[in-house]
PDB file of C-alpha atoms in Angstrom:
ATOM      1  CA  MET A 838      -6.177  58.545   4.928  1.00  0.00           C
ATOM      2  CA  THR A 839      -8.952  59.423   2.815  1.00  0.00           C
ATOM      3  CA  MET A 840     -12.501  58.683   4.391  1.00  0.00           C
ATOM      4  CA  ARG A 841     -12.966  56.434   1.081  1.00  0.00           C
ATOM      5  CA  THR A 842      -9.979  54.399   1.756  1.00  0.00           C
ATOM      6  CA  ARG A 843     -10.902  54.025   5.147  1.00  0.00           C
ATOM      7  CA  HIS A 844     -14.188  52.287   3.947  1.00  0.00           C
ATOM      8  CA  VAL A 845     -12.741  50.354   2.350  1.00  0.00           C
ATOM      9  CA  LEU A 846     -10.615  48.811   4.748  1.00  0.00           C
ATOM     10  CA  ILE A 847     -13.691  48.573   6.784  1.00  0.00           C
ATOM     11  CA  ALA A 848     -14.965  46.745   4.390  1.00  0.00           C
ATOM     12  CA  MET A 849     -12.368  44.174   3.051  1.00  0.00           C
ATOM     13  CA  VAL A 850     -11.818  43.277   7.501  1.00  0.00           C
ATOM     14  CA  VAL A 851     -15.398  42.511   7.765  1.00  0.00           C
ATOM     15  CA  LEU A 852     -15.729  40.081   4.479  1.00  0.00           C
ATOM     16  CA  GLY A 853     -12.511  38.580   5.766  1.00  0.00           C
ATOM     17  CA  ILE A 854     -14.275  37.351   9.410  1.00  0.00           C
ATOM     18  CA  VAL A 855     -16.925  36.747   7.224  1.00  0.00           C
ATOM     19  CA  ALA A 856     -15.012  33.885   5.516  1.00  0.00           C
ATOM     20  CA  THR A 857     -13.515  33.097   8.228  1.00  0.00           C
ATOM     21  CA  ALA A 858     -16.366  32.164  10.734  1.00  0.00           C
ATOM     22  CA  GLY A 859     -17.784  30.949   7.457  1.00  0.00           C
ATOM     23  CA  ILE A 860     -15.001  28.605   7.091  1.00  0.00           C
ATOM     24  CA  TYR A 861     -15.067  27.758  10.912  1.00  0.00           C
ATOM     25  CA  ALA A 862     -19.208  26.755  10.321  1.00  0.00           C
ATOM     26  CA  VAL A 863     -18.434  24.491   7.737  1.00  0.00           C
ATOM     27  CA  LEU A 864     -15.364  22.453   9.481  1.00  0.00           C
ATOM     28  CA  GLN A 865     -17.464  22.358  13.020  1.00  0.00           C
ATOM     29  CA  LYS A 866     -20.912  20.888  11.178  1.00  0.00           C
ATOM     30  CA  LEU A 867     -18.570  17.829   9.509  1.00  0.00           C
ATOM     31  CA  GLY A 868     -16.893  17.295  12.504  1.00  0.00           C
ATOM     32  CA  ASP A 869     -15.347  14.161  12.568  1.00  0.00           C
ATOM     33  CA  HIS A 870     -16.532  13.386   8.598  1.00  0.00           C
ATOM     34  CA  LEU A 871     -13.466  15.365   7.316  1.00  0.00           C
ATOM     35  CA  PRO A 872     -11.278  13.178   7.261  1.00  0.00           C
ATOM     36  CA  ALA A 873     -13.297  10.322   4.808  1.00  0.00           C
ATOM     37  CA  LEU A 874     -14.206  13.933   2.812  1.00  0.00           C
ATOM     38  CA  LEU A 875     -11.221  14.667   2.922  1.00  0.00           C
ATOM     39  CA  PRO A 876      -9.146  11.595   2.636  1.00  0.00           C
ATOM     40  CA  PRO A 877      -4.818  12.560   2.140  1.00  0.00           C
ATOM     41  CA  GLY A 878      -3.039   9.768   0.936  1.00  0.00           C
ATOM     42  CA  ARG A 879      -6.011   7.066   0.486  1.00  0.00           C
ATOM     43  CA  ALA A 880      -4.152   4.132  -1.042  1.00  0.00           C
ATOM     44  CA  CYS A 881      -7.540   2.272  -0.924  1.00  0.00           C
ATOM     45  CA  VAL A 882     -11.667   2.669  -1.545  1.00  0.00           C
ATOM     46  CA  ILE A 883     -14.346   0.475  -1.138  1.00  0.00           C
ATOM     47  CA  ASP A 884     -17.511   0.957  -3.042  1.00  0.00           C
ATOM     48  CA  ALA A 885     -20.431  -1.726  -4.251  1.00  0.00           C
ATOM     49  CA  GLY A 886     -18.652  -3.123  -7.178  1.00  0.00           C
ATOM     50  CA  ASN A 887     -21.058  -5.015  -9.922  1.00  0.00           C
ATOM     51  CA  ALA A 888     -24.124  -5.822  -6.713  1.00  0.00           C
ATOM     52  CA  PRO A 889     -27.228  -4.972  -8.181  1.00  0.00           C
ATOM     53  CA  ALA A 890     -28.360  -1.581  -7.531  1.00  0.00           C
ATOM     54  CA  ALA A 891     -31.286  -3.767  -5.052  1.00  0.00           C
ATOM     55  CA  SER A 892     -29.302  -4.702  -2.209  1.00  0.00           C
ATOM     56  CA  SER A 893     -27.396  -1.900  -2.057  1.00  0.00           C
ATOM     57  CA  GLY A 894     -28.385   0.508   0.697  1.00  0.00           C
ATOM     58  CA  ALA A 895     -26.880   3.345  -0.239  1.00  0.00           C
ATOM     59  CA  SER A 896     -26.604   5.080  -3.978  1.00  0.00           C
ATOM     60  CA  ALA A 897     -25.155   4.633  -6.805  1.00  0.00           C
ATOM     61  CA  GLY A 898     -21.773   5.683  -7.326  1.00  0.00           C
ATOM     62  CA  THR A 899     -21.002   5.574  -3.022  1.00  0.00           C
ATOM     63  CA  SER A 900     -16.941   5.008  -1.852  1.00  0.00           C
ATOM     64  CA  VAL A 901     -15.314   4.498   0.947  1.00  0.00           C
ATOM     65  CA  PRO A 902     -11.818   5.969   0.226  1.00  0.00           C
ATOM     66  CA  LEU A 903      -9.138   4.421   3.090  1.00  0.00           C
ATOM     67  CA  ASP A 904      -5.774   3.908   3.816  1.00  0.00           C
ATOM     68  CA  SER A 905      -4.087   0.215   3.747  1.00  0.00           C
ATOM     69  CA  GLU A 906      -4.522   0.081   7.496  1.00  0.00           C
ATOM     70  CA  GLN A 907      -7.659   0.972   7.885  1.00  0.00           C
ATOM     71  CA  VAL A 908      -9.278  -0.963   5.104  1.00  0.00           C
ATOM     72  CA  ALA A 909      -6.861  -4.025   6.409  1.00  0.00           C
ATOM     73  CA  ASN A 910      -9.003  -3.793  10.087  1.00  0.00           C
ATOM     74  CA  ALA A 911     -11.690  -3.626   8.198  1.00  0.00           C
ATOM     75  CA  ALA A 912     -10.573  -6.734   6.267  1.00  0.00           C
ATOM     76  CA  THR A 913      -9.721  -8.602   9.543  1.00  0.00           C
ATOM     77  CA  ILE A 914     -13.046  -7.549  11.555  1.00  0.00           C
ATOM     78  CA  THR A 915     -15.182  -8.675   9.031  1.00  0.00           C
ATOM     79  CA  ALA A 916     -13.638 -11.329   8.440  1.00  0.00           C
ATOM     80  CA  VAL A 917     -13.456 -12.567  12.426  1.00  0.00           C
ATOM     81  CA  GLY A 918     -17.858 -11.809  12.240  1.00  0.00           C
ATOM     82  CA  LEU A 919     -17.799 -13.818   9.200  1.00  0.00           C
ATOM     83  CA  ARG A 920     -16.201 -16.950  10.482  1.00  0.00           C
ATOM     84  CA  ARG A 921     -19.008 -16.765  13.804  1.00  0.00           C
ATOM     85  CA  GLY A 922     -21.492 -16.777  11.329  1.00  0.00           C
ATOM     86  CA  VAL A 923     -23.075 -13.585  12.624  1.00  0.00           C
ATOM     87  CA  PRO A 924     -25.958 -11.245  10.942  1.00  0.00           C
ATOM     88  CA  ARG A 925     -24.564  -9.034   8.820  1.00  0.00           C
ATOM     89  CA  ARG A 926     -25.998  -6.279  10.937  1.00  0.00           C
ATOM     90  CA  ALA A 927     -23.287  -7.233  13.666  1.00  0.00           C
ATOM     91  CA  LEU A 928     -20.296  -6.893  10.862  1.00  0.00           C
ATOM     92  CA  VAL A 929     -22.175  -3.426  10.390  1.00  0.00           C
ATOM     93  CA  VAL A 930     -21.942  -2.503  14.032  1.00  0.00           C
ATOM     94  CA  ALA A 931     -18.715  -3.127  14.589  1.00  0.00           C
ATOM     95  CA  LEU A 932     -17.182  -1.897  11.409  1.00  0.00           C
ATOM     96  CA  ALA A 933     -18.787   1.419  13.067  1.00  0.00           C
ATOM     97  CA  THR A 934     -17.725   1.393  16.367  1.00  0.00           C
ATOM     98  CA  ALA A 935     -14.450   0.339  15.290  1.00  0.00           C
ATOM     99  CA  TRP A 936     -14.250   3.613  12.670  1.00  0.00           C
ATOM    100  CA  GLN A 937     -15.824   5.649  15.316  1.00  0.00           C
ATOM    101  CA  GLU A 938     -12.806   4.267  18.445  1.00  0.00           C
ATOM    102  CA  SER A 939     -10.367   4.842  16.065  1.00  0.00           C
ATOM    103  CA  LYS A 940     -10.741   6.000  13.055  1.00  0.00           C
ATOM    104  CA  LEU A 941     -10.077   1.699  12.276  1.00  0.00           C
ATOM    105  CA  GLU A 942      -6.253   1.940  12.811  1.00  0.00           C
ATOM    106  CA  ASN A 943      -5.382  -0.324  16.040  1.00  0.00           C
ATOM    107  CA  LEU A 944      -4.044   2.706  18.276  1.00  0.00           C
ATOM    108  CA  ALA A 945      -1.650   1.807  21.018  1.00  0.00           C
ATOM    109  CA  GLY A 946      -3.103   4.493  23.242  1.00  0.00           C
ATOM    110  CA  GLY A 947      -5.947   6.223  24.736  1.00  0.00           C
ATOM    111  CA  ASP A 948      -8.708   7.827  26.855  1.00  0.00           C
ATOM    112  CA  ARG A 949      -7.289   6.108  29.961  1.00  0.00           C
ATOM    113  CA  ASP A 950      -6.299   2.838  29.828  1.00  0.00           C
ATOM    114  CA  SER A 951      -8.119   1.813  26.493  1.00  0.00           C
ATOM    115  CA  ILE A 952      -6.492   0.818  23.808  1.00  0.00           C
ATOM    116  CA  GLY A 953      -6.740  -0.949  20.033  1.00  0.00           C
ATOM    117  CA  LEU A 954      -9.667  -0.855  17.432  1.00  0.00           C
ATOM    118  CA  PHE A 955     -12.660  -0.168  19.628  1.00  0.00           C
ATOM    119  CA  GLN A 956     -10.804   1.132  22.543  1.00  0.00           C
ATOM    120  CA  GLN A 957     -11.447  -1.567  24.732  1.00  0.00           C
ATOM    121  CA  ARG A 958     -10.122  -0.915  28.100  1.00  0.00           C
ATOM    122  CA  PRO A 959      -8.300  -3.785  31.077  1.00  0.00           C
ATOM    123  CA  SER A 960      -9.711  -2.052  33.776  1.00  0.00           C
ATOM    124  CA  GLN A 961     -12.554  -2.944  32.621  1.00  0.00           C
ATOM    125  CA  GLY A 962     -12.168  -7.336  32.219  1.00  0.00           C
ATOM    126  CA  TRP A 963     -11.803  -7.196  28.305  1.00  0.00           C
ATOM    127  CA  GLY A 964      -8.215  -8.900  28.392  1.00  0.00           C
ATOM    128  CA  LYS A 965      -4.561  -8.083  29.320  1.00  0.00           C
ATOM    129  CA  PRO A 966      -3.252  -5.409  26.737  1.00  0.00           C
ATOM    130  CA  GLU A 967      -1.517  -7.069  24.503  1.00  0.00           C
ATOM    131  CA  GLN A 968      -4.774  -9.260  23.906  1.00  0.00           C
ATOM    132  CA  ILE A 969      -6.898  -5.904  23.127  1.00  0.00           C
ATOM    133  CA  ALA A 970      -4.054  -5.311  20.987  1.00  0.00           C
ATOM    134  CA  ASP A 971      -4.077  -7.527  18.884  1.00  0.00           C
ATOM    135  CA  PRO A 972      -7.346  -7.313  15.980  1.00  0.00           C
ATOM    136  CA  ARG A 973      -8.658 -10.566  16.337  1.00  0.00           C
ATOM    137  CA  TYR A 974      -9.285 -10.121  19.943  1.00  0.00           C
ATOM    138  CA  ALA A 975     -10.225  -7.168  19.684  1.00  0.00           C
ATOM    139  CA  ALA A 976     -12.760  -7.688  17.156  1.00  0.00           C
ATOM    140  CA  ASN A 977     -13.760 -11.154  18.466  1.00  0.00           C
ATOM    141  CA  ALA A 978     -14.876 -10.047  22.353  1.00  0.00           C
ATOM    142  CA  PHE A 979     -16.950  -7.571  20.307  1.00  0.00           C
ATOM    143  CA  TYR A 980     -18.284  -9.298  19.601  1.00  0.00           C
ATOM    144  CA  THR A 981     -19.629 -12.110  21.565  1.00  0.00           C
ATOM    145  CA  ALA A 982     -20.283  -8.219  23.853  1.00  0.00           C
ATOM    146  CA  LEU A 983     -22.910  -7.509  21.758  1.00  0.00           C
ATOM    147  CA  LEU A 984     -24.542 -10.765  21.238  1.00  0.00           C
ATOM    148  CA  LYS A 985     -25.130 -10.851  24.178  1.00  0.00           C
ATOM    149  CA  VAL A 986     -27.122  -7.662  24.243  1.00  0.00           C
ATOM    150  CA  LYS A 987     -31.234  -8.790  24.233  1.00  0.00           C
ATOM    151  CA  GLY A 988     -31.993  -7.242  21.260  1.00  0.00           C
ATOM    152  CA  TRP A 989     -29.253  -5.594  19.461  1.00  0.00           C
ATOM    153  CA  GLU A 990     -30.356  -7.580  16.048  1.00  0.00           C
ATOM    154  CA  LYS A 991     -33.895  -4.464  16.277  1.00  0.00           C
ATOM    155  CA  MET A 992     -31.288  -1.662  17.587  1.00  0.00           C
ATOM    156  CA  ARG A 993     -30.407   1.393  15.308  1.00  0.00           C
ATOM    157  CA  VAL A 994     -26.635   0.507  14.832  1.00  0.00           C
ATOM    158  CA  THR A 995     -25.849   4.016  17.272  1.00  0.00           C
ATOM    159  CA  ASP A 996     -28.067   2.708  20.331  1.00  0.00           C
ATOM    160  CA  ALA A 997     -26.312  -1.550  19.456  1.00  0.00           C
ATOM    161  CA  ALA A 998     -22.539  -0.060  19.892  1.00  0.00           C
ATOM    162  CA  GLN A 999     -23.643   1.451  22.745  1.00  0.00           C
ATOM    163  CA  GLU A1000     -25.217  -0.877  24.533  1.00  0.00           C
ATOM    164  CA  VAL A1001     -21.063  -2.319  24.247  1.00  0.00           C
ATOM    165  CA  GLN A1002     -19.368   0.884  24.377  1.00  0.00           C
ATOM    166  CA  ARG A1003     -20.981   2.929  27.096  1.00  0.00           C
ATOM    167  CA  SER A1004     -19.063   5.459  24.631  1.00  0.00           C
ATOM    168  CA  ALA A1005     -20.395   9.179  26.161  1.00  0.00           C
ATOM    169  CA  HIS A1006     -21.494   9.902  23.270  1.00  0.00           C
ATOM    170  CA  PRO A1007     -23.242   8.003  22.318  1.00  0.00           C
ATOM    171  CA  GLU A1008     -24.974   8.763  19.123  1.00  0.00           C
ATOM    172  CA  ALA A1009     -21.419   9.185  17.880  1.00  0.00           C
ATOM    173  CA  TYR A1010     -21.680   5.404  16.271  1.00  0.00           C
ATOM    174  CA  GLU A1011     -24.950   6.727  14.065  1.00  0.00           C
ATOM    175  CA  LYS A1012     -22.866   8.687  11.526  1.00  0.00           C
ATOM    176  CA  TRP A1013     -20.464   5.998  10.503  1.00  0.00           C
ATOM    177  CA  VAL A1014     -23.514   3.262   9.091  1.00  0.00           C
ATOM    178  CA  ASP A1015     -23.383   3.843   4.951  1.00  0.00           C
ATOM    179  CA  GLU A1016     -19.728   3.864   5.485  1.00  0.00           C
ATOM    180  CA  SER A1017     -20.518   0.388   7.223  1.00  0.00           C
ATOM    181  CA  GLU A1018     -22.676  -1.040   5.577  1.00  0.00           C
ATOM    182  CA  ILE A1019     -20.786  -0.905   2.459  1.00  0.00           C
ATOM    183  CA  MET A1020     -17.771  -2.099   3.461  1.00  0.00           C
ATOM    184  CA  ALA A1021     -19.442  -4.994   4.736  1.00  0.00           C
ATOM    185  CA  ARG A1022     -21.559  -5.788   1.563  1.00  0.00           C
ATOM    186  CA  ALA A1023     -18.475  -6.316   0.147  1.00  0.00           C
ATOM    187  CA  LEU A1024     -16.173  -7.122   2.570  1.00  0.00           C
ATOM    188  CA  SER A1025     -19.097 -10.240   3.587  1.00  0.00           C
ATOM    189  CA  GLY A1026     -18.969 -10.849  -0.669  1.00  0.00           C
ATOM    190  CA  GLU A1027     -22.142  -8.864  -1.612  1.00  0.00           C
ATOM    191  CA  ALA A1028     -20.219  -7.131  -4.167  1.00  0.00           C
ATOM    192  CA  THR A1029     -17.946  -8.026  -6.586  1.00  0.00           C
ATOM    193  CA  GLY A1030     -14.541  -6.512  -7.817  1.00  0.00           C
ATOM    194  CA  ALA A1031     -15.417  -4.216  -4.843  1.00  0.00           C
ATOM    195  CA  VAL A1032     -11.783  -3.703  -2.929  1.00  0.00           C
ATOM    196  CA  SER A1033      -9.509  -2.003  -4.987  1.00  0.00           C
ATOM    197  CA  CYS A1034      -6.362  -0.575  -4.020  1.00  0.00           C
ATOM    198  CA  THR A1035      -3.065   0.751  -5.207  1.00  0.00           C
ATOM    199  CA  VAL A1036       0.415  -0.371  -3.791  1.00  0.00           C
ATOM    200  CA  THR A1037       4.003  -0.576  -3.211  1.00  0.00           C
ATOM    201  CA  GLU A1038       6.105  -3.436  -3.888  1.00  0.00           C
ATOM    202  CA  SER A1039       7.078  -4.842  -0.314  1.00  0.00           C
ATOM    203  CA  SER A1040      10.409  -6.076   1.358  1.00  0.00           C
ATOM    204  CA  SER A1041       8.238  -9.457   2.122  1.00  0.00           C
ATOM    205  CA  HIS A1042       9.237 -11.430  -2.301  1.00  0.00           C
ATOM    206  CA  GLY A1043       9.065 -14.918  -2.315  1.00  0.00           C
ATOM    207  CA  ALA A1044       8.727 -17.641  -0.253  1.00  0.00           C
ATOM    208  CA  GLU A1045       8.749 -16.233   2.931  1.00  0.00           C
ATOM    209  CA  ALA A1046       5.597 -13.831   1.586  1.00  0.00           C
ATOM    210  CA  ALA A1047       4.242 -16.101   0.894  1.00  0.00           C
ATOM    211  CA  GLN A1048       4.260 -17.910   4.230  1.00  0.00           C
ATOM    212  CA  THR A1049       2.760 -14.701   5.773  1.00  0.00           C
ATOM    213  CA  LEU A1050       0.425 -15.092   3.619  1.00  0.00           C
ATOM    214  CA  ALA A1051      -0.746 -18.199   4.199  1.00  0.00           C
ATOM    215  CA  ALA A1052      -0.460 -17.158   7.815  1.00  0.00           C
ATOM    216  CA  GLY A1053      -2.308 -14.051   7.804  1.00  0.00           C
ATOM    217  CA  VAL A1054      -5.514 -16.330   6.129  1.00  0.00           C
ATOM    218  CA  LYS A1055      -5.780 -18.854   8.976  1.00  0.00           C
ATOM    219  CA  LEU A1056      -5.196 -16.936  11.356  1.00  0.00           C
ATOM    220  CA  ASP A1057      -8.346 -14.650   9.850  1.00  0.00           C
ATOM    221  CA  TRP A1058     -10.553 -17.268   8.676  1.00  0.00           C
ATOM    222  CA  GLY A1059      -8.806 -19.944  10.422  1.00  0.00           C
ATOM    223  CA  ASN A1060      -8.347 -23.886   8.122  1.00  0.00           C
ATOM    224  CA  VAL A1061      -9.181 -22.758   4.430  1.00  0.00           C
ATOM    225  CA  SER A1062      -8.948 -25.164   1.588  1.00  0.00           C
ATOM    226  CA  THR A1063      -6.131 -24.969  -0.409  1.00  0.00           C
ATOM    227  CA  ALA A1064      -5.503 -25.301  -3.804  1.00  0.00           C
ATOM    228  CA  ASP A1065      -2.427 -26.988  -6.473  1.00  0.00           C
ATOM    229  CA  VAL A1066      -1.656 -23.659  -9.122  1.00  0.00           C
ATOM    230  CA  ALA A1067       1.299 -25.055 -11.056  1.00  0.00           C
ATOM    231  CA  ASP A1068       4.505 -22.022 -10.773  1.00  0.00           C
ATOM    232  CA  LEU A1069       2.308 -20.518  -8.701  1.00  0.00           C
ATOM    233  CA  VAL A1070       4.341 -18.576  -5.547  1.00  0.00           C
ATOM    234  CA  GLY A1071       0.759 -17.386  -3.332  1.00  0.00           C
ATOM    235  CA  VAL A1072      -1.292 -18.822  -2.656  1.00  0.00           C
ATOM    236  CA  ALA A1073      -4.642 -20.108  -3.613  1.00  0.00           C
ATOM    237  CA  LEU A1074      -7.716 -20.926  -1.731  1.00  0.00           C
ATOM    238  CA  LYS A1075     -10.895 -23.466  -2.834  1.00  0.00           C
ATOM    239  CA  VAL A1076     -13.905 -21.898  -2.982  1.00  0.00           C
ATOM    240  CA  ARG A1077     -17.605 -23.631  -2.730  1.00  0.00           C
ATOM    241  CA  GLU A1078     -19.485 -20.809  -4.220  1.00  0.00           C
ATOM    242  CA  PRO A1079     -18.880 -16.884  -5.543  1.00  0.00           C
ATOM    243  CA  LYS A1080     -19.952 -14.910  -2.309  1.00  0.00           C
ATOM    244  CA  THR A1081     -17.397 -16.871  -0.533  1.00  0.00           C
ATOM    245  CA  GLY A1082     -14.169 -16.469  -3.004  1.00  0.00           C
ATOM    246  CA  TRP A1083     -14.789 -12.644  -3.248  1.00  0.00           C
ATOM    247  CA  GLN A1084     -15.033 -12.801  -0.109  1.00  0.00           C
ATOM    248  CA  TYR A1085     -10.768 -14.231   0.670  1.00  0.00           C
ATOM    249  CA  ALA A1086     -10.004 -12.083  -3.271  1.00  0.00           C
ATOM    250  CA  HIS A1087     -11.423  -8.727  -1.054  1.00  0.00           C
ATOM    251  CA  TRP A1088      -9.145  -9.652   1.879  1.00  0.00           C
ATOM    252  CA  MET A1089      -6.431 -10.667  -0.441  1.00  0.00           C
ATOM    253  CA  VAL A1090      -6.551  -7.089  -1.504  1.00  0.00           C
ATOM    254  CA  ALA A1091      -7.795  -5.068   1.116  1.00  0.00           C
ATOM    255  CA  HIS A1092      -4.290  -7.464   2.849  1.00  0.00           C
ATOM    256  CA  ALA A1093      -2.131  -6.856  -0.050  1.00  0.00           C
ATOM    257  CA  GLN A1094       0.387  -4.024   1.259  1.00  0.00           C
ATOM    258  CA  ASP A1095       0.835  -6.185   5.106  1.00  0.00           C
ATOM    259  CA  HIS A1096       1.463  -8.766   2.900  1.00  0.00           C
ATOM    260  CA  GLY A1097       3.433  -8.482  -1.487  1.00  0.00           C
ATOM    261  CA  VAL A1098       0.266  -9.352  -2.628  1.00  0.00           C
ATOM    262  CA  LYS A1099       0.946  -8.469  -6.426  1.00  0.00           C
ATOM    263  CA  ARG A1100      -2.306  -9.723  -7.808  1.00  0.00           C
ATOM    264  CA  VAL A1101      -5.265 -11.430  -6.322  1.00  0.00           C
ATOM    265  CA  ALA A1102      -7.711 -13.484  -9.268  1.00  0.00           C
ATOM    266  CA  PHE A1103     -10.740 -14.964  -9.198  1.00  0.00           C
ATOM    267  CA  SER A1104     -13.805 -15.797 -11.152  1.00  0.00           C
ATOM    268  CA  ASP A1105     -13.481 -13.744 -14.769  1.00  0.00           C
ATOM    269  CA  MET A1106     -11.805 -11.043 -12.704  1.00  0.00           C
ATOM    270  CA  GLU A1107      -8.594  -9.942 -11.686  1.00  0.00           C
ATOM    271  CA  TRP A1108      -6.699  -7.508  -9.673  1.00  0.00           C
ATOM    272  CA  THR A1109      -3.102  -6.222  -9.663  1.00  0.00           C
ATOM    273  CA  ALA A1110      -1.058  -4.573  -7.436  1.00  0.00           C
ATOM    274  CA  LYS A1111       0.378  -1.847 -10.758  1.00  0.00           C
ATOM    275  CA  SER A1112      -2.838  -1.175 -11.808  1.00  0.00           C
ATOM    276  CA  GLY A1113      -4.400  -0.972  -8.406  1.00  0.00           C
ATOM    277  CA  SER A1114      -7.846  -1.915  -9.663  1.00  0.00           C
ATOM    278  CA  TRP A1115     -10.163  -5.142 -10.977  1.00  0.00           C
ATOM    279  CA  THR A1116     -10.953  -6.466 -14.874  1.00  0.00           C
ATOM    280  CA  ARG A1117     -12.107  -8.730 -16.454  1.00  0.00           C
ATOM    281  CA  ILE A1118      -9.789 -11.259 -17.618  1.00  0.00           C
ATOM    282  CA  THR A1119     -10.092 -13.871 -20.555  1.00  0.00           C
ATOM    283  CA  GLN A1120      -7.182 -15.521 -20.310  1.00  0.00           C
ATOM    284  CA  ARG A1121      -7.642 -17.092 -16.277  1.00  0.00           C
ATOM    285  CA  GLY A1122      -4.381 -17.648 -14.753  1.00  0.00           C
ATOM    286  CA  GLY A1123      -5.471 -20.717 -12.984  1.00  0.00           C
ATOM    287  CA  ALA A1124      -7.947 -19.025 -11.390  1.00  0.00           C
ATOM    288  CA  GLY A1125     -11.700 -19.651 -11.735  1.00  0.00           C
ATOM    289  CA  GLY A1126     -14.998 -20.016  -9.985  1.00  0.00           C
ATOM    290  CA  ASP A1127     -13.625 -22.937  -8.197  1.00  0.00           C
ATOM    291  CA  ARG A1128     -10.359 -21.243  -6.728  1.00  0.00           C
ATOM    292  CA  VAL A1129      -9.126 -17.777  -5.526  1.00  0.00           C
ATOM    293  CA  VAL A1130      -5.655 -17.175  -6.857  1.00  0.00           C
ATOM    294  CA  ALA A1131      -3.202 -14.244  -4.856  1.00  0.00           C
ATOM    295  CA  GLU A1132       0.342 -13.964  -6.215  1.00  0.00           C
ATOM    296  CA  VAL A1133       3.158 -12.337  -4.831  1.00  0.00           C
ATOM    297  CA  TYR A1134       6.110 -10.293  -6.012  1.00  0.00           C
TER     298      TYR A1134
END
């Protein structure tokens, strides 16, 4: 081997080491944000919708990619909070906490005896394992604990979350604030057409799908007024104001994969499972400003 060849090989090895170190450094810096930046197979997006820019805490075009399980859990966490009448800031704290603790997945286990969306522990008085495994129970328990924290409204999100969770990583919740702000705004009805999902046809069809959808609505929202729509196989909900309508409409899309929803319509917009997005419509098909219509397969 000549001296020149050796120099070339040494240079190539050095460049390889530098490149590997650089990639490692980038991955280390991204840390927990990596799943959000590189979302394999994400089926849903929550974005700013048609809300006025002045009301948004995020820059224009900012969106949050999620899979169907994550978006359904985020919608349930938000619905439980709205049903309780908590401030929007509480929704943000809850969503940021669940994102950090479980990536918005209802985990069967975790550190020691931790369970569920918020990784709550039966041994620390959060409830029985089967209770904590219920996203609605877990969300309710988190809000109850948060509202007992004196002055939580004025705290940073991560500090308020830490008062509840007592985590070994108290700063970890703060990195999910921007995403949680976007989700809270959309799922609380402050943005229109802001939750979009591409879903596959469910094995649940017709009356069975409509019944499970109605049951899910009742579990998350309580006794919501229903409306009659001719020739509809699905659920129609009465609303008194646009904000409430978009809360229900976005919830329906977020739970579309679980409940076999193929179309959601409210006001002059509709979402379809086929397109995966919201579009304006001239023929309302039973929808309007006073009702949210969800059709199932």
